[in-house]
mmCIF file of C-alpha atoms and ligand atoms in Angstrom:
data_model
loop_
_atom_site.group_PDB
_atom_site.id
_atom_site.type_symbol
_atom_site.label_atom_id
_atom_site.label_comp_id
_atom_site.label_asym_id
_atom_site.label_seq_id
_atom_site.Cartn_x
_atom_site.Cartn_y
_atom_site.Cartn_z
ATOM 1 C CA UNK A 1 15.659 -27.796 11.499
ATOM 2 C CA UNK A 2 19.484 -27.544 12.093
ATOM 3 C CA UNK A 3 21.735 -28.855 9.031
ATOM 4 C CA UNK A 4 23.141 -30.972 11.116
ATOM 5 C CA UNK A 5 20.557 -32.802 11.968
ATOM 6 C CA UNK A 6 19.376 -33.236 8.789
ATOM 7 C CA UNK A 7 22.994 -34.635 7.470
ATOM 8 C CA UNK A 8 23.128 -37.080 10.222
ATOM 9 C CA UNK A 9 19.105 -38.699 9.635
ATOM 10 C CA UNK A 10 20.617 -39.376 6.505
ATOM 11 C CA UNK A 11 22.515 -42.087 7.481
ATOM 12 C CA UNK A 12 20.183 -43.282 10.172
ATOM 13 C CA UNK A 13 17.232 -45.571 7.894
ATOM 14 C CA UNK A 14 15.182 -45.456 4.333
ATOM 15 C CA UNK A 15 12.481 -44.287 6.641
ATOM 16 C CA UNK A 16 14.214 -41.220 7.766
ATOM 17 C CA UNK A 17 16.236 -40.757 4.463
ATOM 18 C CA UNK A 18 12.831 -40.506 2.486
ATOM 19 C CA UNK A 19 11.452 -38.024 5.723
ATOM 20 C CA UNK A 20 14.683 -35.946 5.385
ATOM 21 C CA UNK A 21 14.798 -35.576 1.285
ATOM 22 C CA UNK A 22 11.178 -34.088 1.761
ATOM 23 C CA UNK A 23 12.017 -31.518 4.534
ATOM 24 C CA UNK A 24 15.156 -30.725 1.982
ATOM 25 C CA UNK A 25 12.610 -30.153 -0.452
ATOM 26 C CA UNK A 26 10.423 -28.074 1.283
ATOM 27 C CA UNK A 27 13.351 -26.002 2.926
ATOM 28 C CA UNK A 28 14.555 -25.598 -0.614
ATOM 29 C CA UNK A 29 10.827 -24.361 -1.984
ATOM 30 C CA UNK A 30 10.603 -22.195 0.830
ATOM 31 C CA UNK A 31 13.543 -20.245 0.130
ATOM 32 C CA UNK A 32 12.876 -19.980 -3.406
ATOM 33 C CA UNK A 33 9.347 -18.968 -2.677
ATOM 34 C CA UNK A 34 10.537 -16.046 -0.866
ATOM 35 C CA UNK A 35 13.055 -15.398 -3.129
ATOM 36 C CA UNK A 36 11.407 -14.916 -5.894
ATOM 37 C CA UNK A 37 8.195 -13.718 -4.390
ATOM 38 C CA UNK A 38 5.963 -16.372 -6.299
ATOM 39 C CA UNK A 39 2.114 -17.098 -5.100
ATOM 40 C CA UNK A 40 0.865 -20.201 -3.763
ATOM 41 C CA UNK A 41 -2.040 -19.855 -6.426
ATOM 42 C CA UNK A 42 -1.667 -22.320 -9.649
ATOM 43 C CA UNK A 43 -3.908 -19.749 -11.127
ATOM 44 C CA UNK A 44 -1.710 -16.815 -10.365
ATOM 45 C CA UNK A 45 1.350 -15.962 -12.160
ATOM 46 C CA UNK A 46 3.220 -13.706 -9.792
ATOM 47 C CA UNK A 47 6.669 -11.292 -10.270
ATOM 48 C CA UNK A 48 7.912 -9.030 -8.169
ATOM 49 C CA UNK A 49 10.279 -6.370 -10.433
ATOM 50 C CA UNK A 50 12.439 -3.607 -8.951
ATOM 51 C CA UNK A 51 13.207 -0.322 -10.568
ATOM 52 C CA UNK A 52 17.196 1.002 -8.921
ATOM 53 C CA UNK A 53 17.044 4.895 -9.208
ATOM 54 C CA UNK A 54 13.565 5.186 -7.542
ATOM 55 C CA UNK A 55 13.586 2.000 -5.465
ATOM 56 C CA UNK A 56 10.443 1.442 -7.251
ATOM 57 C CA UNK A 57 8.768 -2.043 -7.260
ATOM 58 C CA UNK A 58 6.773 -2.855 -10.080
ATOM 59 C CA UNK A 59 4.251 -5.908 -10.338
ATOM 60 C CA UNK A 60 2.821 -8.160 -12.885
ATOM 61 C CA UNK A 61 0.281 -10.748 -12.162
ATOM 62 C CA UNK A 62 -1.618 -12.908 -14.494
ATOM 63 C CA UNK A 63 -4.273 -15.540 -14.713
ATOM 64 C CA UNK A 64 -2.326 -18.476 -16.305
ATOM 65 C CA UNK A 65 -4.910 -20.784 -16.123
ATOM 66 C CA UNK A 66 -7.153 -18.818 -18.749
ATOM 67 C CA UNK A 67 -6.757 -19.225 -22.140
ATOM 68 C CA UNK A 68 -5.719 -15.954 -23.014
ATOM 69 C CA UNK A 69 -3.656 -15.161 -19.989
ATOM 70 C CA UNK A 70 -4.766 -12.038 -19.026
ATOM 71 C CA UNK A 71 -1.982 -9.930 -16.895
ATOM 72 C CA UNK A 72 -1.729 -6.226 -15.094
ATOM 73 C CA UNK A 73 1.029 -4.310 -13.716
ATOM 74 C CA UNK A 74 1.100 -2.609 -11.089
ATOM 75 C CA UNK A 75 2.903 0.937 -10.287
ATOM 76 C CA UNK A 76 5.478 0.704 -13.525
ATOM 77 C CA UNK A 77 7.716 2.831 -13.857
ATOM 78 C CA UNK A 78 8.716 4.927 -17.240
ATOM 79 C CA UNK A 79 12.325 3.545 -17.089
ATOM 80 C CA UNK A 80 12.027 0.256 -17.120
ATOM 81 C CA UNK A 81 8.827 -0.204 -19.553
ATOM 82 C CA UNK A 82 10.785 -2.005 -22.222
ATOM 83 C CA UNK A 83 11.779 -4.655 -19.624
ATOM 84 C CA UNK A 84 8.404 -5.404 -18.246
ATOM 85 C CA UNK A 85 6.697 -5.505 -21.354
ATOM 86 C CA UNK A 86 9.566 -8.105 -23.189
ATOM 87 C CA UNK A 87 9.106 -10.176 -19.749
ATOM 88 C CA UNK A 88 5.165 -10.111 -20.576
ATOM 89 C CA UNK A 89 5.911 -10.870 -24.102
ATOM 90 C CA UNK A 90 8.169 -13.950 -23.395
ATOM 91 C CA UNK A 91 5.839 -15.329 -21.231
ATOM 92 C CA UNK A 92 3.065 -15.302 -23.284
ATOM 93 C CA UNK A 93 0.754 -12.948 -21.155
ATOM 94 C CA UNK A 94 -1.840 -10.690 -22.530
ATOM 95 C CA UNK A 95 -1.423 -7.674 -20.505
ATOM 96 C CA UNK A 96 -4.744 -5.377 -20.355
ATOM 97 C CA UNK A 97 -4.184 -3.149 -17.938
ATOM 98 C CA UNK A 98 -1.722 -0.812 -16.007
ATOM 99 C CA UNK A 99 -2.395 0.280 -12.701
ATOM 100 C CA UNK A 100 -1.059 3.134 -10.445
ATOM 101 C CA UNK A 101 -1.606 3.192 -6.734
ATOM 102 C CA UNK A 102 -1.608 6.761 -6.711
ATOM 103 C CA UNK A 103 -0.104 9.415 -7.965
ATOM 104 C CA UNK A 104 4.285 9.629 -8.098
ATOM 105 C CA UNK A 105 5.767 12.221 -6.638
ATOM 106 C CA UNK A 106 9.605 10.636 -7.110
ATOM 107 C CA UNK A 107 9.280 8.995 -10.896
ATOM 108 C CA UNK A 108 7.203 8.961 -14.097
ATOM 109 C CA UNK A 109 4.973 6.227 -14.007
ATOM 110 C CA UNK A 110 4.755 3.757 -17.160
ATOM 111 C CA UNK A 111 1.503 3.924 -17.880
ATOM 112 C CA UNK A 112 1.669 6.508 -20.927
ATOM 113 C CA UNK A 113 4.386 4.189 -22.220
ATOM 114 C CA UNK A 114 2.959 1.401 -21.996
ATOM 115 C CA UNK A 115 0.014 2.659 -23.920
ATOM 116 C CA UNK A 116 1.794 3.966 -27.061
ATOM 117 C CA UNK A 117 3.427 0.748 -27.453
ATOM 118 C CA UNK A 118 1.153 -1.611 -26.265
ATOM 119 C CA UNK A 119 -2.739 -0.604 -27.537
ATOM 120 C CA UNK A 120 -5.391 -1.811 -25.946
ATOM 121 C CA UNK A 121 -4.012 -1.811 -22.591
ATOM 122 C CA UNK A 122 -6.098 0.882 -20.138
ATOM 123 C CA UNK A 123 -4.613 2.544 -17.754
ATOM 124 C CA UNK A 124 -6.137 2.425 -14.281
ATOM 125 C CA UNK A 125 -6.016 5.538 -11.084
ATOM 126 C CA UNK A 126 -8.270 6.209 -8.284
ATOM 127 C CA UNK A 127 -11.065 8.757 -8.899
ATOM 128 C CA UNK A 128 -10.234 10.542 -5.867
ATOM 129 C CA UNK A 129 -6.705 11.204 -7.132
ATOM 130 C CA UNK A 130 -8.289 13.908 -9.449
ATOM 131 C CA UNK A 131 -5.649 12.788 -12.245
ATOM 132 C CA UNK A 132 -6.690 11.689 -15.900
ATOM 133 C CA UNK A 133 -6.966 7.445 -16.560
ATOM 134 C CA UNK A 134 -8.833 5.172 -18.825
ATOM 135 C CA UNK A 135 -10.652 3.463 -15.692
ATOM 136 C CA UNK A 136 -11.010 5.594 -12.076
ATOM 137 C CA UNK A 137 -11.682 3.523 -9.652
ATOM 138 C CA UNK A 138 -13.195 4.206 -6.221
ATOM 139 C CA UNK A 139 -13.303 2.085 -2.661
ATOM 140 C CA UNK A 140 -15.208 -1.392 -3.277
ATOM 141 C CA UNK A 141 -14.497 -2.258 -7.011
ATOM 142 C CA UNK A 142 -13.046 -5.108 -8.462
ATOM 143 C CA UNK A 143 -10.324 -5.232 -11.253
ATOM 144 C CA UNK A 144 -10.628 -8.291 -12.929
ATOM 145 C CA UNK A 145 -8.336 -10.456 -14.820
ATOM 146 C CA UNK A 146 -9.325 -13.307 -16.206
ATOM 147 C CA UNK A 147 -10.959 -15.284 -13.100
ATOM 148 C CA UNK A 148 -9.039 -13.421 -10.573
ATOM 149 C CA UNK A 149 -9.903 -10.141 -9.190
ATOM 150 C CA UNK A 150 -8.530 -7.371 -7.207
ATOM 151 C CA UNK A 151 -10.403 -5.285 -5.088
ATOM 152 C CA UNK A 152 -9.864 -1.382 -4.238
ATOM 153 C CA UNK A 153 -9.398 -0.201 -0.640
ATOM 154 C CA UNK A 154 -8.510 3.510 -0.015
ATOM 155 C CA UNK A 155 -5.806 4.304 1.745
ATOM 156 C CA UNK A 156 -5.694 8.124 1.750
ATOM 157 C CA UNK A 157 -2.913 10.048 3.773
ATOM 158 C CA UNK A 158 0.532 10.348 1.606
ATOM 159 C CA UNK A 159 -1.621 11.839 -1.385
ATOM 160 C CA UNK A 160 -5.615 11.898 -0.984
ATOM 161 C CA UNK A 161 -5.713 9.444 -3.723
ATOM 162 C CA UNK A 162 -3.738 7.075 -2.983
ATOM 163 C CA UNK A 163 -5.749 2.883 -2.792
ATOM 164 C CA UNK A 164 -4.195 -0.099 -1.967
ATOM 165 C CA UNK A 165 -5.176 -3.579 -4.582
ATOM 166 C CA UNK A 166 -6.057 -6.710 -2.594
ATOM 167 C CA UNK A 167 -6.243 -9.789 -4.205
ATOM 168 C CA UNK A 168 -10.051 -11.245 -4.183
ATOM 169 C CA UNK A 169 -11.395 -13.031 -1.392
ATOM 170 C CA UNK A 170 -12.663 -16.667 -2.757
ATOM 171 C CA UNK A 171 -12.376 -20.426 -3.062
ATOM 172 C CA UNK A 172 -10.237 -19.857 -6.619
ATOM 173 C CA UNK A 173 -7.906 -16.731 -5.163
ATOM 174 C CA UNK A 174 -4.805 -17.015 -4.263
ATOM 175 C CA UNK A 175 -4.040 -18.036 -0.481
ATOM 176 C CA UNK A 176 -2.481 -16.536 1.498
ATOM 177 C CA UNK A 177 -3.686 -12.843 -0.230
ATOM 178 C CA UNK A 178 -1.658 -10.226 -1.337
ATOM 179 C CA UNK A 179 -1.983 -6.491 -0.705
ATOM 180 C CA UNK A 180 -0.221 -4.088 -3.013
ATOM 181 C CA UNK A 181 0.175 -1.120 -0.750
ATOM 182 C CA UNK A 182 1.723 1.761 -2.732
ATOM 183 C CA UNK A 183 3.071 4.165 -0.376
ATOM 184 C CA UNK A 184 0.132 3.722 1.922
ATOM 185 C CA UNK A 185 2.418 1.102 3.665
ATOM 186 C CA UNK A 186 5.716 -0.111 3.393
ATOM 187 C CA UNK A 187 7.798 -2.309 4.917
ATOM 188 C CA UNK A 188 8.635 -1.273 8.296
ATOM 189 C CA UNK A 189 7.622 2.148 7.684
ATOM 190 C CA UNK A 190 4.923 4.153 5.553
ATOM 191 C CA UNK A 191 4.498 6.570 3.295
ATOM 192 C CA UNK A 192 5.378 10.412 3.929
ATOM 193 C CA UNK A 193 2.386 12.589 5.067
ATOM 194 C CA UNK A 194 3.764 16.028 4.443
ATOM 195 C CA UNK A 195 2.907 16.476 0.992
ATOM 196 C CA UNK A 196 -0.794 18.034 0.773
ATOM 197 C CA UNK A 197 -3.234 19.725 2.618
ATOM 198 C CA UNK A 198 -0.814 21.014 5.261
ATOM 199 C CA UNK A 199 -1.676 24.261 5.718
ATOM 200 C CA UNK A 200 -3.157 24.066 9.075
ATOM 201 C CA UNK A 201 -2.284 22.403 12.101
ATOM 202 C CA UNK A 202 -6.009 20.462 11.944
ATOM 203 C CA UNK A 203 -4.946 19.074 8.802
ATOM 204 C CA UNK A 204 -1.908 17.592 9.554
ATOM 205 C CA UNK A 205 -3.622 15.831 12.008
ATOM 206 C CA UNK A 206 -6.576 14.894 9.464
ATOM 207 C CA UNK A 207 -4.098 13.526 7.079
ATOM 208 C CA UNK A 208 -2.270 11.719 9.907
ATOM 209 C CA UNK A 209 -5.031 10.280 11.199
ATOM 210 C CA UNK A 210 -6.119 8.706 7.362
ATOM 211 C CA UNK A 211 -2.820 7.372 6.530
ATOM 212 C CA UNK A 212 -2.879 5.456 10.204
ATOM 213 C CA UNK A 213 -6.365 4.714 10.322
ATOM 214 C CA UNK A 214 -6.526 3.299 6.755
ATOM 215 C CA UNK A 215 -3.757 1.225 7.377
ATOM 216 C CA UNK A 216 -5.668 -0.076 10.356
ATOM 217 C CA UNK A 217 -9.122 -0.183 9.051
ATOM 218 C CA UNK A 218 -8.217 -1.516 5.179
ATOM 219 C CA UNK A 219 -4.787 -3.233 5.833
ATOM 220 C CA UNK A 220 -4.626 -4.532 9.389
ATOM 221 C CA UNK A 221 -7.863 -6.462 9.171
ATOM 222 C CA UNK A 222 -6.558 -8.494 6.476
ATOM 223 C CA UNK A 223 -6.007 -12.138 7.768
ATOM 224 C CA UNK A 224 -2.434 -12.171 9.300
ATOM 225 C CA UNK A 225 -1.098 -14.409 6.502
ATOM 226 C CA UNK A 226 -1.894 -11.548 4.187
ATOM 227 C CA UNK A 227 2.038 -10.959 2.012
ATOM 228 C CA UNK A 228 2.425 -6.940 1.758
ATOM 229 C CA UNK A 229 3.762 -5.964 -1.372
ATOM 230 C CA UNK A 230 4.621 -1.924 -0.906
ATOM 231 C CA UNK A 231 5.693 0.410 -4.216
ATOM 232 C CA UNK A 232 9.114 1.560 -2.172
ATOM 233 C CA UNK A 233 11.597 -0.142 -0.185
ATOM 234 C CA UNK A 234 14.356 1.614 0.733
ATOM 235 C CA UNK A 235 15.982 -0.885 2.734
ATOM 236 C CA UNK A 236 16.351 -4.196 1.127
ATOM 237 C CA UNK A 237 13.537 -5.537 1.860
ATOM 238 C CA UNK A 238 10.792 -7.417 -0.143
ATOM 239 C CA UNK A 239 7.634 -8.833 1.209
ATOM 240 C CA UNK A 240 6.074 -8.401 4.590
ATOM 241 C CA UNK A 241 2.518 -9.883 6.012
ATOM 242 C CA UNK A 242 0.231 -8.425 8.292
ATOM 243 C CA UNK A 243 1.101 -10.258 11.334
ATOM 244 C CA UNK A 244 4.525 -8.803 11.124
ATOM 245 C CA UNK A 245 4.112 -5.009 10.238
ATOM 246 C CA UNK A 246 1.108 -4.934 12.875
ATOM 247 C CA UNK A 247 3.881 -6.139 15.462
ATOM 248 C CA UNK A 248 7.314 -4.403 14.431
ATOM 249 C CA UNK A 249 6.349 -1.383 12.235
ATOM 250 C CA UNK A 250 7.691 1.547 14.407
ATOM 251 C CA UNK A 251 5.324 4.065 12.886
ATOM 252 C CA UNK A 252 1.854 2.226 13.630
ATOM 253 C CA UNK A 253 2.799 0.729 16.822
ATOM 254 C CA UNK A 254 3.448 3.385 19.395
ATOM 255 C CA UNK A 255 0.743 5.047 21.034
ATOM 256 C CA UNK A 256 -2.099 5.860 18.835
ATOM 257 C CA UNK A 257 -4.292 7.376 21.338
ATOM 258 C CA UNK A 258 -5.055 11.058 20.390
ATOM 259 C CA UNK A 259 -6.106 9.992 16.346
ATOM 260 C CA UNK A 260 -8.054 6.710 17.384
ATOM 261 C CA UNK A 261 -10.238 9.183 19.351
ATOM 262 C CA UNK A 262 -9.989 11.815 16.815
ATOM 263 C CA UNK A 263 -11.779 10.331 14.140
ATOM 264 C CA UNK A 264 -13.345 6.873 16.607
ATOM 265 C CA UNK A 265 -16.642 5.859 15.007
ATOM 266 C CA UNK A 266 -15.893 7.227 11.563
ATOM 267 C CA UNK A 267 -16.177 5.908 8.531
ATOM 268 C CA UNK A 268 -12.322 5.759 7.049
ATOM 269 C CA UNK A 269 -11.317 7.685 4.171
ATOM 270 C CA UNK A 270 -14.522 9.418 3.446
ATOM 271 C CA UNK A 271 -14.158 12.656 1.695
ATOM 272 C CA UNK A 272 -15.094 14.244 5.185
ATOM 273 C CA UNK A 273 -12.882 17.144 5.372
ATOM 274 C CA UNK A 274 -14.099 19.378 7.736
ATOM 275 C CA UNK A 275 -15.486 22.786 5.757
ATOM 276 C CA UNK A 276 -13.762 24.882 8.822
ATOM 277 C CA UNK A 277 -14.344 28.443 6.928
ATOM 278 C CA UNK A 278 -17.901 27.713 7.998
ATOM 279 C CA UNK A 279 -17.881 26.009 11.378
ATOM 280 C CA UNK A 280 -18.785 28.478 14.692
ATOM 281 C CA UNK A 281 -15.861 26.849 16.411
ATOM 282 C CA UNK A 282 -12.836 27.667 14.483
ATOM 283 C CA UNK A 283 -10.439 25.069 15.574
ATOM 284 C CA UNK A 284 -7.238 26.839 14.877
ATOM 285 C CA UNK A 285 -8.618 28.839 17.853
ATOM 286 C CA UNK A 286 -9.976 26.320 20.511
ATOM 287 C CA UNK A 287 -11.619 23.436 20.465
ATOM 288 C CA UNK A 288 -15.212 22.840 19.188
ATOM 289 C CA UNK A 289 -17.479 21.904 21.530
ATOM 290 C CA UNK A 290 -20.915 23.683 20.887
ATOM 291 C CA UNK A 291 -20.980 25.882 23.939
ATOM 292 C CA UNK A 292 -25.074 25.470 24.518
ATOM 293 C CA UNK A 293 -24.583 21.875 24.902
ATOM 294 C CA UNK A 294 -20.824 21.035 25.587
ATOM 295 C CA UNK A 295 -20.786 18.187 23.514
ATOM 296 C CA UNK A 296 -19.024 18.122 19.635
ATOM 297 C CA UNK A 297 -20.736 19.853 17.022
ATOM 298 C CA UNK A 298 -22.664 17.550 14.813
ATOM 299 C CA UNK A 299 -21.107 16.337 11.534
ATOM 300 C CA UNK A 300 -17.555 17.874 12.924
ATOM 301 C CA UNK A 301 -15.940 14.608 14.025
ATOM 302 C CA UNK A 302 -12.449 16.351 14.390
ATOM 303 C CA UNK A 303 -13.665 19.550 16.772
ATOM 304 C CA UNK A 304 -12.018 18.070 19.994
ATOM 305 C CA UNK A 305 -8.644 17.765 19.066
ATOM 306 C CA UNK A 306 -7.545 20.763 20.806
ATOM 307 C CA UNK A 307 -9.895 19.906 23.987
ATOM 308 C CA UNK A 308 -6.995 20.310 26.942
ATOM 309 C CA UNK A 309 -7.529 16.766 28.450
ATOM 310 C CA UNK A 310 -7.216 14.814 24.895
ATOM 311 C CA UNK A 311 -3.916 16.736 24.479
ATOM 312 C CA UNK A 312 -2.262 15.663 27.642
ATOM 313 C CA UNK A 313 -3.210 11.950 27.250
ATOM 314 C CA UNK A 314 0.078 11.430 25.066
ATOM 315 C CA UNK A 315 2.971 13.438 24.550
ATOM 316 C CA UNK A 316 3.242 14.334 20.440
ATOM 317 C CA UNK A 317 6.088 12.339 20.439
ATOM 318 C CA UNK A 318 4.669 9.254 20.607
ATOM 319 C CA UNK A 319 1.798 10.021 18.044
ATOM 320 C CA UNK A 320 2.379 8.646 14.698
ATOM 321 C CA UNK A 321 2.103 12.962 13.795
ATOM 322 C CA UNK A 322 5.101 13.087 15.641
ATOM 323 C CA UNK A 323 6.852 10.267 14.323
ATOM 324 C CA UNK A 324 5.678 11.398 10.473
ATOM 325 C CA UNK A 325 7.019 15.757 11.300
ATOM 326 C CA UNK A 326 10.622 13.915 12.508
ATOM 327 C CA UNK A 327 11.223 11.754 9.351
ATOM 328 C CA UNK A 328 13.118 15.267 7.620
ATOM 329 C CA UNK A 329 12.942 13.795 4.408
ATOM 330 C CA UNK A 330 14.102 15.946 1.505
ATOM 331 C CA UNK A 331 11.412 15.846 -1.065
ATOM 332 C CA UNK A 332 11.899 14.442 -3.730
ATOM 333 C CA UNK A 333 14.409 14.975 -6.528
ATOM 334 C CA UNK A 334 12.083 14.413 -9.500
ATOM 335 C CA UNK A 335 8.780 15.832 -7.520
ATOM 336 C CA UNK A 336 8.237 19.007 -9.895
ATOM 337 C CA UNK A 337 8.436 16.573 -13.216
ATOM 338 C CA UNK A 338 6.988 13.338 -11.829
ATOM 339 C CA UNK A 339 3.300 15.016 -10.419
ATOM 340 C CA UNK A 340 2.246 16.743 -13.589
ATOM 341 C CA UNK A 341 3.540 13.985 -15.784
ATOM 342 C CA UNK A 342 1.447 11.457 -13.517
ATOM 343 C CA UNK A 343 -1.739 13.624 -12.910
ATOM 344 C CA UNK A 344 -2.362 12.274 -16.632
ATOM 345 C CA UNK A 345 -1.471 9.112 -15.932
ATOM 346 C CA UNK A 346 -1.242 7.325 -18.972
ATOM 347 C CA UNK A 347 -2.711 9.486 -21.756
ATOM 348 C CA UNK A 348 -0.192 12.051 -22.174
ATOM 349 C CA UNK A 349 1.092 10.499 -25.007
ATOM 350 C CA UNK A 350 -2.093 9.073 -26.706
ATOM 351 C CA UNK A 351 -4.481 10.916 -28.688
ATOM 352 C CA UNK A 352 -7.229 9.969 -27.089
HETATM 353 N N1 LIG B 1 14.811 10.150 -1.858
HETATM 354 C C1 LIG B 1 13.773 9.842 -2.783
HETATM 355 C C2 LIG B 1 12.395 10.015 -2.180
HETATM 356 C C3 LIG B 1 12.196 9.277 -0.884
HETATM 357 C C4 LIG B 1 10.756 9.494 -0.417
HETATM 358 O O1 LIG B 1 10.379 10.579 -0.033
HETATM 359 N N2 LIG B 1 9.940 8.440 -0.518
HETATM 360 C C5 LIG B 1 8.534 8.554 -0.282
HETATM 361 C C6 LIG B 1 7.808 7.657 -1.233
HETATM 362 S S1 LIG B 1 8.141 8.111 -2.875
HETATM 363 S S2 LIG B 1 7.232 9.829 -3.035
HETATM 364 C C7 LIG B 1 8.131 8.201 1.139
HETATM 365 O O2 LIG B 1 6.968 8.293 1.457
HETATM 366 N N3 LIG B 1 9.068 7.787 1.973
HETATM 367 C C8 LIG B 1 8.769 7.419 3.324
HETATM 368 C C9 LIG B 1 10.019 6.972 4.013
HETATM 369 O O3 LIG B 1 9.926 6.713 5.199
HETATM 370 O O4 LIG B 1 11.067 6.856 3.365
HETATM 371 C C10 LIG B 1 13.833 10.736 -4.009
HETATM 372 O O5 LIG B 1 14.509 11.743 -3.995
HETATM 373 O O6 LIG B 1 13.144 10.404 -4.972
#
């Protein structure tokens, strides 16, 4: 509604006047909704925290309506410990655990910090990350917090660990739901695929085609309304929803063709990885059609990628491989610290 129309119902009658003071209102909430990121939920406690040198965003959430206020954080950061546990402190919370979305490659998570000065708080990584936690989690369990829950999706593809957190689905969740998306996703963007498994050209394309289909399959199904909450931004930006990275992300909406059909009818994000020391085809060569039959080789979902009509159906430019082998990012700057510091996520400082 323009200001100006607003300023000039004032006037008009006590009918309009009481009309217009509401829509102030609720222009006013609105603003300070997004602003400082809070949930519709009265259950939820929400806070969105920012870490400079890493870009790094750090959550806390809580269950406010239970008597001892359980809280979690998610992805903190080494640096900036202190502040998130005074904020906890202040507010009264009871935090229990820390979470990481995967494993850092750009700063030291907070997770062993957090433990030597808060005890009792576990620490909390995805099995499939192969680093050292208190809790590993795998796809399909719930993090609880008091009467709110998360829920683990994997979203594999920037490290083979890395999950995304989604706020429970239920009559005492909070509405619209939240996805914390680590890396997986970001705003207008997504994470960087070049850092494992890319010794062959195959799995490039396997890792490609997890990052993009997991952000499909475990993100994009979300109800629209769904607020995306990424680890990174590097460009100002805070919260997202579904409806709006499915339309105007430039990495996951240009043609998609070659990985859809890659790994179509495939469970996402199972360990899968093709074992191609012992498959007839090698696909470095050729493709892998079983030559008695002509059709793919059973329990090798990826053997036609180099099949000579798939590859003309899109020019590599236009793939999301493409896209991800022209982002000429320079790794890193605290890559060969941050990755053995987080592959023991939490414990490196604990006896225990
Ligand atoms: N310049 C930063 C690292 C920037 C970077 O590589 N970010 C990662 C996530 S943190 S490992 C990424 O996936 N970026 C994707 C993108 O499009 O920016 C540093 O030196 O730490």
């Amino acid at each position: 509604m323009p200001l100006q129309f607003i300023r000039s119902s004032l006037f008009a009658s006590p009918k309009n006047l009481l009309r217009t003071l509401f829509l102030v209102t609720k222009l006013r909430s609105l603003a300070m909704g997004s602003y400082t990121a809070s949930s519709q939920s009265s259950k939820l406690f929400f806070r969105q925290l920012f870490e400079k040198e890493s870009s790094t965003y750090t959550y806390l959430l809580a269950d406010v309506s239970h008597p001892d206020k359980p809280a979690l954080l998610i992805d903190p950061v080494d640096k900036t410990v202190d502040r998130d546990l005074s904020l906890v402190k202040e507010l009264g919370l009871k935090l229990i655990y820390a979470l990481n979305t995967h494993v850092h490659a750009d700063h030291i998570t907070g997770t062993g910090l957090i433990k030597t000065k808060s005890p009792g708080v576990k620490s909390i990584i995805s099995k499939a990350s192969g680093s050292k936690a208190d809790i590993l989690v795998e796809p399909g369990d719930k993090v609880s917090f008091g009467d709110l829950f998360l829920e683990v999706r994997a979203t594999p593809g920037h490290t083979s660990g890395c999950v995304t957190y989604v706020t429970g689905d239920g009559p005492d969740q909070p509405q619209p739901r939240m996805v914390f998306t680590g890396d997986a996703l970001l705003i207008r963007g997504c994470g960087r695929t070049d850092f494992q498994f890319m010794e062959t050209e195959i799995l490039v394309v396997v890792h490609c085609s997890f990052i993009s289909q997991c952000i499909r399959r475990q993100i994009f199904t979300l109800p629209k309304d769904t607020l995306i909450y990424p680890a990174h931004d590097y460009k100002g930006f805070s919260v997202s929803t579904v409806e709006e990275e499915m339309l105007y992300n430039p990495r996951l909406t240009k043609n998609q063709v070659r990985y859809e059909w890659i790994i179509l009818d495939r469970p996402c994000c199972e360990p899968s990885m093709p074992n191609l020391s012992n498959h007839p085809n090698d696909p470095k060569l050729g493709h892998g059609l079983d030559p008695t039959t002509n059709h793919d080789s059973p329990g090798f979902p990826f053997t036609r990628y180099m099949s000579p009509d798939l590859s003309c159906r899109c020019s590599i430019q236009e793939t999301f491989k493409g896209i991800m082998e022209n982002l000429n990012l320079a790794y890193p700057k605290m890559m060969g610290i941050a990755v053995p510091a987080n592959m023991v996520c939490g414990l490196q400082d604990t006896t225990s």
